[in-house]
Short mmCIF file of C-alpha atoms and ligand atoms in Angstrom, two decimals:
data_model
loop_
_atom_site.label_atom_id
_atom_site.label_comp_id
_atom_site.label_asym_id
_atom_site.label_seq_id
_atom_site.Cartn_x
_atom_site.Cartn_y
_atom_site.Cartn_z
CA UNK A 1 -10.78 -35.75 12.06
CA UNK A 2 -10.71 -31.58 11.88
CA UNK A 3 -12.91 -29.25 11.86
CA UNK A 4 -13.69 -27.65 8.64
CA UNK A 5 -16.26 -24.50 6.64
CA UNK A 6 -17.94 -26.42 4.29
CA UNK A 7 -19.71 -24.49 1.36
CA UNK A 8 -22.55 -27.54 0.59
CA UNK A 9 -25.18 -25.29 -1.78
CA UNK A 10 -23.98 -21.88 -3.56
CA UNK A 11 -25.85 -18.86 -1.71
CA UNK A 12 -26.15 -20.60 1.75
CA UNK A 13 -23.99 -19.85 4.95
CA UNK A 14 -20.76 -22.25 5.20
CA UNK A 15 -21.62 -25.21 7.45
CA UNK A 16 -19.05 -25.85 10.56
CA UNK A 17 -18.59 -29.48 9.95
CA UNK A 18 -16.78 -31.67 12.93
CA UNK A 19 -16.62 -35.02 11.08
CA UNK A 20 -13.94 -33.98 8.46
CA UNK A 21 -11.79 -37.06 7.79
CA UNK A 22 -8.35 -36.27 6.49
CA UNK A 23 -6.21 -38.79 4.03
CA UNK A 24 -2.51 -39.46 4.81
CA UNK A 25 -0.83 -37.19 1.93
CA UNK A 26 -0.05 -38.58 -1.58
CA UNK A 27 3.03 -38.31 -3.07
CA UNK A 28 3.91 -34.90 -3.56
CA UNK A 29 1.70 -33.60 -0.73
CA UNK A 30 1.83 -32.19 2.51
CA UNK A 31 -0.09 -32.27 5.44
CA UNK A 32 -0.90 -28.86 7.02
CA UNK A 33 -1.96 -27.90 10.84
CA UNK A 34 -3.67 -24.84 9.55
CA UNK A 35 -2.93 -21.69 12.23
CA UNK A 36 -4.63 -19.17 10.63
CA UNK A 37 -6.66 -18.47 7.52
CA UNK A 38 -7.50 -15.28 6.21
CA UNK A 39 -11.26 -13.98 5.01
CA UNK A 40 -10.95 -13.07 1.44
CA UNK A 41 -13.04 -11.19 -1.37
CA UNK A 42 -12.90 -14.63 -3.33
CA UNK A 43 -13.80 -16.88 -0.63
CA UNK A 44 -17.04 -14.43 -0.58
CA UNK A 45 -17.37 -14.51 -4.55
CA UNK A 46 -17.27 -18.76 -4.30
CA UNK A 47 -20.02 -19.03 -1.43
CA UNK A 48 -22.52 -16.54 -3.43
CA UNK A 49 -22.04 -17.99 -6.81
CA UNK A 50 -19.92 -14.95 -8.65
CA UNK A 51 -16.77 -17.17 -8.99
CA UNK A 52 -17.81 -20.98 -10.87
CA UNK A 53 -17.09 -23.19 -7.77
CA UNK A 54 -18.23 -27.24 -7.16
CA UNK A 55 -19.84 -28.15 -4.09
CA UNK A 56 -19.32 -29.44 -1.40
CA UNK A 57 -15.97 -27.51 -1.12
CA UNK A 58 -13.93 -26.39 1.72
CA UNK A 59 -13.09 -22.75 0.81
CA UNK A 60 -10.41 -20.72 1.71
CA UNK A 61 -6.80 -20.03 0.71
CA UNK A 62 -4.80 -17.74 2.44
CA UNK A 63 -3.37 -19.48 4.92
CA UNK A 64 -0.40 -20.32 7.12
CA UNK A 65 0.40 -23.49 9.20
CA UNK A 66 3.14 -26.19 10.27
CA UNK A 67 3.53 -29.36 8.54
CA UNK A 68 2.79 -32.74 10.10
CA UNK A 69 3.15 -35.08 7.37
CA UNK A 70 4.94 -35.20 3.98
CA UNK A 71 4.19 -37.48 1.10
CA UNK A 72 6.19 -39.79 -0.80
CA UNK A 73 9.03 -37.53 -2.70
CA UNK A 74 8.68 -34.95 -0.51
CA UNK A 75 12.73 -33.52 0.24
CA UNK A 76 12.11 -30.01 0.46
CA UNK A 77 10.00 -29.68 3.21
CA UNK A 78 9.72 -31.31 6.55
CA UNK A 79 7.49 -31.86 9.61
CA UNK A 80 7.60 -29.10 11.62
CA UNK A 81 8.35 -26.62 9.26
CA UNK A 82 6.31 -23.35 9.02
CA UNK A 83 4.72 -22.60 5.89
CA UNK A 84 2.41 -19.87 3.92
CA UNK A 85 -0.44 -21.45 1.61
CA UNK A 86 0.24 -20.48 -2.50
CA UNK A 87 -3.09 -20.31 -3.94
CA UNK A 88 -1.50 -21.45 -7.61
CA UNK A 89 0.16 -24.30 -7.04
CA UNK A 90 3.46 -23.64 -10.19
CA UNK A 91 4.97 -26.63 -11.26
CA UNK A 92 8.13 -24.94 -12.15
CA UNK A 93 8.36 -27.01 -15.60
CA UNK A 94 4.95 -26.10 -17.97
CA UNK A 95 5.30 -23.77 -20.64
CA UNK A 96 4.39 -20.49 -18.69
CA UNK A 97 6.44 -21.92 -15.81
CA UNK A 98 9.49 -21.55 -17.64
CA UNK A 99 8.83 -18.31 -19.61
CA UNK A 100 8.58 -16.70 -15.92
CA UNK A 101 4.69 -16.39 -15.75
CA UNK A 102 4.01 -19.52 -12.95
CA UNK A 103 1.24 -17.13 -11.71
CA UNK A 104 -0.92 -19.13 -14.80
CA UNK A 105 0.68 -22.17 -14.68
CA UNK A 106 -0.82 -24.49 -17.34
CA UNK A 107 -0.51 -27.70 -15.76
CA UNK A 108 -2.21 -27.16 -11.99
CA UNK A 109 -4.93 -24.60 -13.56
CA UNK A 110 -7.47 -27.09 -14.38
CA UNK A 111 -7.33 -29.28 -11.27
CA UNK A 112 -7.53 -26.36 -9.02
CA UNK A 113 -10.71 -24.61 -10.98
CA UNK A 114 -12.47 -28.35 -11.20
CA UNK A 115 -11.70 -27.83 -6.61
CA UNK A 116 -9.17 -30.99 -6.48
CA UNK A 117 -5.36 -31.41 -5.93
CA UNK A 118 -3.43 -32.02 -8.77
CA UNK A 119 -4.41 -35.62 -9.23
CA UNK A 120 -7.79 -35.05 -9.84
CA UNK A 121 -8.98 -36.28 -6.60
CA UNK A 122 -9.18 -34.63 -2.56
CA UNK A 123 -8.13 -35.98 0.61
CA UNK A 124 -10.92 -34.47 2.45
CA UNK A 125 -14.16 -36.19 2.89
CA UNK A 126 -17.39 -35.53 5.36
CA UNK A 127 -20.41 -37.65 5.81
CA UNK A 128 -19.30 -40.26 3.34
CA UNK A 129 -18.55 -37.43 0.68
CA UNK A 130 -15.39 -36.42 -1.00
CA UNK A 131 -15.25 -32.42 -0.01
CA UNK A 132 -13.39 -30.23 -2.41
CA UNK A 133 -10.86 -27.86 -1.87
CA UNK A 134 -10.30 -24.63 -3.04
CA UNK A 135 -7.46 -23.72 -4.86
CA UNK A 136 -6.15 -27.55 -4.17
CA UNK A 137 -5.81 -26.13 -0.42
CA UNK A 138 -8.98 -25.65 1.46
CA UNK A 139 -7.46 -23.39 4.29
CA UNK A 140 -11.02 -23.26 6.24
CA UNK A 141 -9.97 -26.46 7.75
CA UNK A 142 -7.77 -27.37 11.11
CA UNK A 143 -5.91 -30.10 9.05
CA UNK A 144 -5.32 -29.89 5.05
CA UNK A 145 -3.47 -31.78 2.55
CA UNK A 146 -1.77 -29.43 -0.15
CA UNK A 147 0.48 -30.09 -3.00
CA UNK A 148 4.02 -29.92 -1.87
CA UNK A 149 4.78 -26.37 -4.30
CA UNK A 150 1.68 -24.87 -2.58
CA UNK A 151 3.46 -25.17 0.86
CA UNK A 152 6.20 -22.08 0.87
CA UNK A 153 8.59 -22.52 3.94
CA UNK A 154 9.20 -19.66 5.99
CA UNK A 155 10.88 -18.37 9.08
CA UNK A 156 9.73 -20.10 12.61
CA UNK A 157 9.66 -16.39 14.05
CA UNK A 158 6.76 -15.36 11.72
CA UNK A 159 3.32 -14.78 13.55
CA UNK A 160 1.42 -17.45 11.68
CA UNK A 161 -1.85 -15.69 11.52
CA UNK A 162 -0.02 -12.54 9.93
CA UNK A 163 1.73 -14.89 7.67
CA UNK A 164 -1.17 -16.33 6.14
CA UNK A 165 -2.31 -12.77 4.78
CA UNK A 166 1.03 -13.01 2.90
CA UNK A 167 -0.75 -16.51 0.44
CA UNK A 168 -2.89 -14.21 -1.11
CA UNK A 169 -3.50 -10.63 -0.20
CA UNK A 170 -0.04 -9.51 0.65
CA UNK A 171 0.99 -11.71 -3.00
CA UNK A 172 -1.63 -10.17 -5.15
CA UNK A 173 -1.35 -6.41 -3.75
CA UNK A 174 1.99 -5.81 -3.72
CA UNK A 175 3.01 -7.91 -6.92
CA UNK A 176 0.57 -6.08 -8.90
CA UNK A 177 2.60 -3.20 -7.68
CA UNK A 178 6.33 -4.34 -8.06
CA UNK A 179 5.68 -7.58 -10.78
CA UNK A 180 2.86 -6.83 -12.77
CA UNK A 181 2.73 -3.27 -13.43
CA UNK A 182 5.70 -0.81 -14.20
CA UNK A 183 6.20 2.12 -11.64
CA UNK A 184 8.74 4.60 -12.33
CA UNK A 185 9.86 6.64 -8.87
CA UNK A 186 7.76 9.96 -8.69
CA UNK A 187 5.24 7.91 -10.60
CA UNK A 188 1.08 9.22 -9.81
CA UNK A 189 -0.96 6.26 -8.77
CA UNK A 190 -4.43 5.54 -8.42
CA UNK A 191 -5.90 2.59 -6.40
CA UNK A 192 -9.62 2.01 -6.76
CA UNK A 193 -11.02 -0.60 -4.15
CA UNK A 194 -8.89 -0.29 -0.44
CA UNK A 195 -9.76 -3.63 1.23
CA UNK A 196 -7.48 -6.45 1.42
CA UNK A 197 -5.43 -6.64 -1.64
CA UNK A 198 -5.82 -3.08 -2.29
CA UNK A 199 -3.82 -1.65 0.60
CA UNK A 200 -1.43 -4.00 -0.55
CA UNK A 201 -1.28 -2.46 -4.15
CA UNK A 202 -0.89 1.06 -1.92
CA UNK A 203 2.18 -0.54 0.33
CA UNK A 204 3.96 -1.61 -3.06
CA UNK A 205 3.19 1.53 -4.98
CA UNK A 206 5.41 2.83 -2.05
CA UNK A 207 8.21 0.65 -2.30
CA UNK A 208 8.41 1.13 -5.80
CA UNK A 209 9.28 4.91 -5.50
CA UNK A 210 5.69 6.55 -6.32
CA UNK A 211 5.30 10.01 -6.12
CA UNK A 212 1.87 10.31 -5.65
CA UNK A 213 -0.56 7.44 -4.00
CA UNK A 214 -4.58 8.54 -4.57
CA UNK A 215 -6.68 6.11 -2.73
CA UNK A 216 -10.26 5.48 -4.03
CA UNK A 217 -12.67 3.91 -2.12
CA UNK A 218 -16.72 4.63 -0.68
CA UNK A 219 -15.87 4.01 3.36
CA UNK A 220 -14.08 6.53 5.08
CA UNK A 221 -12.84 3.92 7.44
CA UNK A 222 -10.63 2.13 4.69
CA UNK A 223 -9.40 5.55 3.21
CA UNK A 224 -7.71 6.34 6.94
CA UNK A 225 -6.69 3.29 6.92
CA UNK A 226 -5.42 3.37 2.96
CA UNK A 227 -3.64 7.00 4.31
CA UNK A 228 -1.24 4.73 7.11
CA UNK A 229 -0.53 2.03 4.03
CA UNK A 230 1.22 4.97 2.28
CA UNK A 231 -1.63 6.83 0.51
CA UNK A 232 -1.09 10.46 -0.11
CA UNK A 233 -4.65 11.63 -1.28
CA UNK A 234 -7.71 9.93 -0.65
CA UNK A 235 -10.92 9.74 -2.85
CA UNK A 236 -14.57 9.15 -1.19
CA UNK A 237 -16.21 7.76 -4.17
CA UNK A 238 -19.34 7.35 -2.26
CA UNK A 239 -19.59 11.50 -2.59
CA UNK A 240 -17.74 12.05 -5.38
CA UNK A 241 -17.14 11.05 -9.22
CA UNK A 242 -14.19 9.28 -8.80
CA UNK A 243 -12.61 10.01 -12.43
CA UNK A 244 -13.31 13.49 -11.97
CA UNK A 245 -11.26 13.63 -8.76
CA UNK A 246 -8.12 11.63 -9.95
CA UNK A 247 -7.75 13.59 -12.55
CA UNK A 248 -8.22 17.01 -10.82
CA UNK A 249 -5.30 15.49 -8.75
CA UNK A 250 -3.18 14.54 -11.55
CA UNK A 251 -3.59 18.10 -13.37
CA UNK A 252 -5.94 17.04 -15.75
CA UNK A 253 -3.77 14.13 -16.81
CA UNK A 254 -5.02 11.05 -15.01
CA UNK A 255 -2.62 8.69 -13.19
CA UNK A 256 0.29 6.82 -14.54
CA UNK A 257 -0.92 3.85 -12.79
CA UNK A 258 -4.35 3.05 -12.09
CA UNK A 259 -5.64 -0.48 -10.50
CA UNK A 260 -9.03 -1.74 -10.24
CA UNK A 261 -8.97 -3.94 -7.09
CA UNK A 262 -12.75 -4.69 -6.64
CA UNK A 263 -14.10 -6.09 -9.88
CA UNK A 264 -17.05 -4.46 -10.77
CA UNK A 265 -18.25 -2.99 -14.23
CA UNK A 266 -18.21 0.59 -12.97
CA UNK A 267 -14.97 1.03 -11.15
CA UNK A 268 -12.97 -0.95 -13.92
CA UNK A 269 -14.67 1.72 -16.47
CA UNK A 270 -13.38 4.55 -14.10
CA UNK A 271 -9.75 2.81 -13.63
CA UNK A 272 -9.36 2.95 -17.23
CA UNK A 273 -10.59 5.78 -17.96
CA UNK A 274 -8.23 7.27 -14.78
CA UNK A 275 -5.28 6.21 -16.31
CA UNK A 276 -3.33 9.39 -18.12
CA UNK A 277 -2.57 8.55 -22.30
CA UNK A 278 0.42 6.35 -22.39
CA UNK A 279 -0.12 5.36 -18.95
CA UNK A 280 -0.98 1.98 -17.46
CA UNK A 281 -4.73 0.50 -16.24
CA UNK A 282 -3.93 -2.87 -14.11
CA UNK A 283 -6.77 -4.54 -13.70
CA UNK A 284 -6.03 -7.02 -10.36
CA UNK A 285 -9.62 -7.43 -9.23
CA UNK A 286 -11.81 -10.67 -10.17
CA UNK A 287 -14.25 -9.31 -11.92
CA UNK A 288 -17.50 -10.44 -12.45
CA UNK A 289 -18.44 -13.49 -14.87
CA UNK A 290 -20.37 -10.81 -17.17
CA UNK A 291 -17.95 -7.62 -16.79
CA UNK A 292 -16.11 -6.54 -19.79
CA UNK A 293 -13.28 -4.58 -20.66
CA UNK A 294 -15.29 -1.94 -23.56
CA UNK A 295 -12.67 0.85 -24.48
CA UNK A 296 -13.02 2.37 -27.75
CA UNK A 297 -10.41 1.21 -30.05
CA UNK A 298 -8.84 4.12 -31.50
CA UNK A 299 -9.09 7.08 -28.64
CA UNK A 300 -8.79 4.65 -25.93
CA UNK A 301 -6.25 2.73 -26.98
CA UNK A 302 -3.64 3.78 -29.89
CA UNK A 303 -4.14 7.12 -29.51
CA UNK A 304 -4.06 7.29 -26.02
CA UNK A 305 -1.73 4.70 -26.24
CA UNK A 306 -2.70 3.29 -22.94
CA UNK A 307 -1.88 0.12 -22.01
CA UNK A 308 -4.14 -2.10 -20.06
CA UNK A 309 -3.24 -4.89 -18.03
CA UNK A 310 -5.04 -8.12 -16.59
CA UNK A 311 -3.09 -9.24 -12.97
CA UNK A 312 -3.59 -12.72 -11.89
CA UNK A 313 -2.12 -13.38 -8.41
CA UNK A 314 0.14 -10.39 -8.56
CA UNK A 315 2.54 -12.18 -11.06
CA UNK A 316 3.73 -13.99 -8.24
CA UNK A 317 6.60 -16.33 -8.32
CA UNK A 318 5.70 -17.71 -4.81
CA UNK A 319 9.15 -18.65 -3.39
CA UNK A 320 10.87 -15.61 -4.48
CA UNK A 321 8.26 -13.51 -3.79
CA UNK A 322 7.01 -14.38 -0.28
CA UNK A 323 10.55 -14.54 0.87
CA UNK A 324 11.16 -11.01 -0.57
CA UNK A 325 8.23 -10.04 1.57
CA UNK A 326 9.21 -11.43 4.57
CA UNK A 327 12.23 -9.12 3.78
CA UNK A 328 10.27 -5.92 3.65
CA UNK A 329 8.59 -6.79 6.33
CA UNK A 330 11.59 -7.06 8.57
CA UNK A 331 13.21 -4.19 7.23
CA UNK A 332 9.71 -1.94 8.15
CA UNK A 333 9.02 -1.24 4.72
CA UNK A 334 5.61 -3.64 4.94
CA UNK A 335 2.64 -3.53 7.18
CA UNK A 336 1.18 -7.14 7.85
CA UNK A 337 -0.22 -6.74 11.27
CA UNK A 338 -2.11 -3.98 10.50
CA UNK A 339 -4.37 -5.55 7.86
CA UNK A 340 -5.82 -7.63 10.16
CA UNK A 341 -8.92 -6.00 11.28
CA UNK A 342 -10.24 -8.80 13.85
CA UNK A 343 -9.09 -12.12 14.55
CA UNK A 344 -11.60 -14.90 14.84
CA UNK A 345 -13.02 -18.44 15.01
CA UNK A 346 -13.48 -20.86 12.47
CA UNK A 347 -17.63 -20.50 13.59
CA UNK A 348 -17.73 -16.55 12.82
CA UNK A 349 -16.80 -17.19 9.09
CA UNK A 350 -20.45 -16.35 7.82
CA UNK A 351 -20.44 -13.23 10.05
CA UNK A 352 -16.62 -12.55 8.10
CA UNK A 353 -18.56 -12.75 4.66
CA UNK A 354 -20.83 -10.10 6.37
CA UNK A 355 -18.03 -7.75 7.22
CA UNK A 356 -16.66 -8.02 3.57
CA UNK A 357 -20.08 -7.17 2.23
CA UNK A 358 -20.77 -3.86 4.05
CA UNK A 359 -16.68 -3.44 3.08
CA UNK A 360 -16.10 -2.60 6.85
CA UNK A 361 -12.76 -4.69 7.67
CA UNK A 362 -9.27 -5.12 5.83
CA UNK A 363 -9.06 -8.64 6.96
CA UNK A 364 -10.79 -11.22 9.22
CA UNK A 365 -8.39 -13.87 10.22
CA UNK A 366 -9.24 -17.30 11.64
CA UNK A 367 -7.60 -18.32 14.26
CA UNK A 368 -7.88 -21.98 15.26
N1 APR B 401 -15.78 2.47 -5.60
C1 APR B 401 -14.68 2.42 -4.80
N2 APR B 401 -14.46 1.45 -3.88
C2 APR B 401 -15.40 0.51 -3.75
C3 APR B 401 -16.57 0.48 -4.55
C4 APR B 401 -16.74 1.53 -5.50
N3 APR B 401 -17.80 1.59 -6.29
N4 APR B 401 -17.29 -0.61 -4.20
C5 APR B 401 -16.59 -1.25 -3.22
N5 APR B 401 -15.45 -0.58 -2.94
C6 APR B 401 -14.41 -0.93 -1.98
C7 APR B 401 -14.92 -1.53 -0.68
O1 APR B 401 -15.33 -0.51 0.23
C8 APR B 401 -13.71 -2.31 -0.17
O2 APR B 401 -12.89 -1.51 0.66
O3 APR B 401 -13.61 -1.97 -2.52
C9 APR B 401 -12.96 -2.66 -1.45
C10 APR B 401 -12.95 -4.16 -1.75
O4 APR B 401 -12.26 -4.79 -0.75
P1 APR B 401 -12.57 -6.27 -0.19
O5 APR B 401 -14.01 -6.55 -0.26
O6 APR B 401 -11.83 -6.38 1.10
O7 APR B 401 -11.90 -7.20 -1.29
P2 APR B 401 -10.43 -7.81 -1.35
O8 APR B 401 -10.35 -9.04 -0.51
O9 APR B 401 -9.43 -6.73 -1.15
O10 APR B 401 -10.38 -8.31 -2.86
C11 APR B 401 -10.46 -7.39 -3.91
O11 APR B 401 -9.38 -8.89 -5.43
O12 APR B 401 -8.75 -11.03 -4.88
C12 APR B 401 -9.69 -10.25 -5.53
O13 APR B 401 -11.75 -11.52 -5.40
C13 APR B 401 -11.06 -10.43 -4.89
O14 APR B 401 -12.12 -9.19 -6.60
C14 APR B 401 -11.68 -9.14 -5.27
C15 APR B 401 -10.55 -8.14 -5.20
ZN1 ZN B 402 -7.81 -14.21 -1.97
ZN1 ZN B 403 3.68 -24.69 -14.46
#
């Protein structure tokens, strides 16, 4: 049995279920002791109907746990071993797998967006139900079964609750910054939206050599907080027009790199528009189902020549990239602790989604 948040009706508060029953692994699977599991924007955008989700599901995915049981053809990893959560499970063989892109990997994507593991069925069921999983993981639960290339081993010495930031926020932030988008050293960067991913996008902006960090966002509380991730001007869009201001810093120009990391109409208008001519708009947050991308053709593309980018997962090649992270975060060069803005228990996940609302905390991280 474990104890799992259970999203049973779109709109309603998750339900703390007890009676979780969790299958042995399948081939190919692992069983996960969940440690932590971080509070994200998406969880939020599942629960209240902005991201297409079935129900029941057992949200979450960034997380980080030990492994208690392996499935059938399982050589890589082992009980006992520490591992982060990948939100894309990558196959490593598919057709974008082996052109380098296993951030869309063709074929997990359907499984995961239909909430099962990769055979099309779950391993967690409550009151008789099958539960689904998010993102064929499900981190809101004590005990999870996960495909095998969702579990990434990492170093024992890793705080577990700061390693489970690294399955999604860390990953998304800071490979829009180093994978997805192209930053020159001395490059001017804007970053619209500081929560989560965002002051990841700020903390790789810095390793890649930018010159210039502006950091937009409406609470003052995230733009101090965006200022010790490496931002060197700071934006209060809640007083301000937010274009005007960028570009006032960035002499009239704009920014060589701007990222929307939100995912609303207005601030992915303002990214673009942000973004100098020739310069690049990376667009990393999941924007809403009826948002578009409405840039007129001529000035706002060829003759601008701007280019503008969609970022899924920050281009993430999940074994390379979370132990490159790891690395940084050794060497001082990434901030992991400090995103986490409370830790808490599994039961204070509604009042989590009510933090992310007001956008008062970086993280919330479950501890269980
Ligand atoms: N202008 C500037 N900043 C804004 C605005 C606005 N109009 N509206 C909201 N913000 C800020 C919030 O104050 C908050 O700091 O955007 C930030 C969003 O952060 P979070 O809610 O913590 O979201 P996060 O988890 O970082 O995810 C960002 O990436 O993974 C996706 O689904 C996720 O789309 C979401 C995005
Ligand atoms: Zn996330
Ligand atoms: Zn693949």
């Amino acid at each position: 049995m474990s104890k799992a948040a259970v999203l049973a009706t779109i709109g309603q508060p998750l339900e703390v279920r007890t009676d979780v029953v969790v299958e042995a692994p399948h081939a190919g699977e692992v069983l996960v002791r969940m440690a932590a599991s971080g509070v994200c924007h998406s969880d939020l955008s599942m629960q209240n109907g902005t991201m297409l989700t079935p129900t029941p599901i057992v949200l979450g995915h960034e997380g980080a746990g030990v492994i208690e049981a392996v499935g059938d053809g399982v050589s890589e990893l082992a009980v006992g071993d520490h591992v982060v959560i990948s939100w894309v499970p990558q196959c490593g063989s598919c057709y974008y797998c082996e052109r380098g892109q296993p951030e869309i990997c063709e074929s997990t994507s359907l499984s995961v967006a239909l909430g099962y593991l990769l055979d099309g069925t779950t391993r967690l069921r409550s009151a008789g139900t099958a539960l689904h999983q998010m993102a064929a993981a499900g981190t809101f639960s004590e005990l999870s079964v996960v495909p095998a290339v969702s579990a990434i081993k990492i170093p024992d010495d890793i705080d577990l609750s700061v390693a489970a930031l690294i399955g999604c926020s860390v990953l998304t932030g800071v490979g829009a910054a180093l994978n997805t988008a192209d930053i020159a050293a001395d490059d001017s960067v804007a970053v619209v939206g500081c929560g989560g991913v965002g002051l990841n996008v700020i903390q790789g902006a810095a390793i890649a050599g930018a010159g210039q960090i502006i950091a937009v966002d409406v609470h003052q509380s995230k733009l101090e907080l965006a200022r010790t991730f490496g931002a060197t001007a700071v934006v209060d869009a809640s007083g301000c027009d937010a274009v005007s201001a960028v570009m006032e810093l960035t002499g009239q120009r704009g920014a060589d790199v701007a990222f929307e990391v939100i995912g609303l109409q207005q601030t992915i208008d303002q990214t673009i528009t942000m973004t100098r001519r020739g310069g690049q708009a990376i667009l990393v947050g999941v924007a809403r189902m009826d948002a578009v991308v409405n840039v007129p053709a001529f000035f706002g593309v060829v003759l601008a020549e701007k280019t503008i980018r969609g970022c899924w997962y920050g281009g993430a090649h999940v074994r390379r990239d979370v132990a490159r992270i790891i690395g940084y975060y050794r060497d001082g060069r990434l901030k992991l602790e400090e995103l986490i803005s409370q830790r808490i228990a599994l039961e204070q996940v509604n009042e989590a989604f009510e933090a992310l609302k007001v956008g008062e905390v970086a993280r919330s991280v479950i501890t269980y």
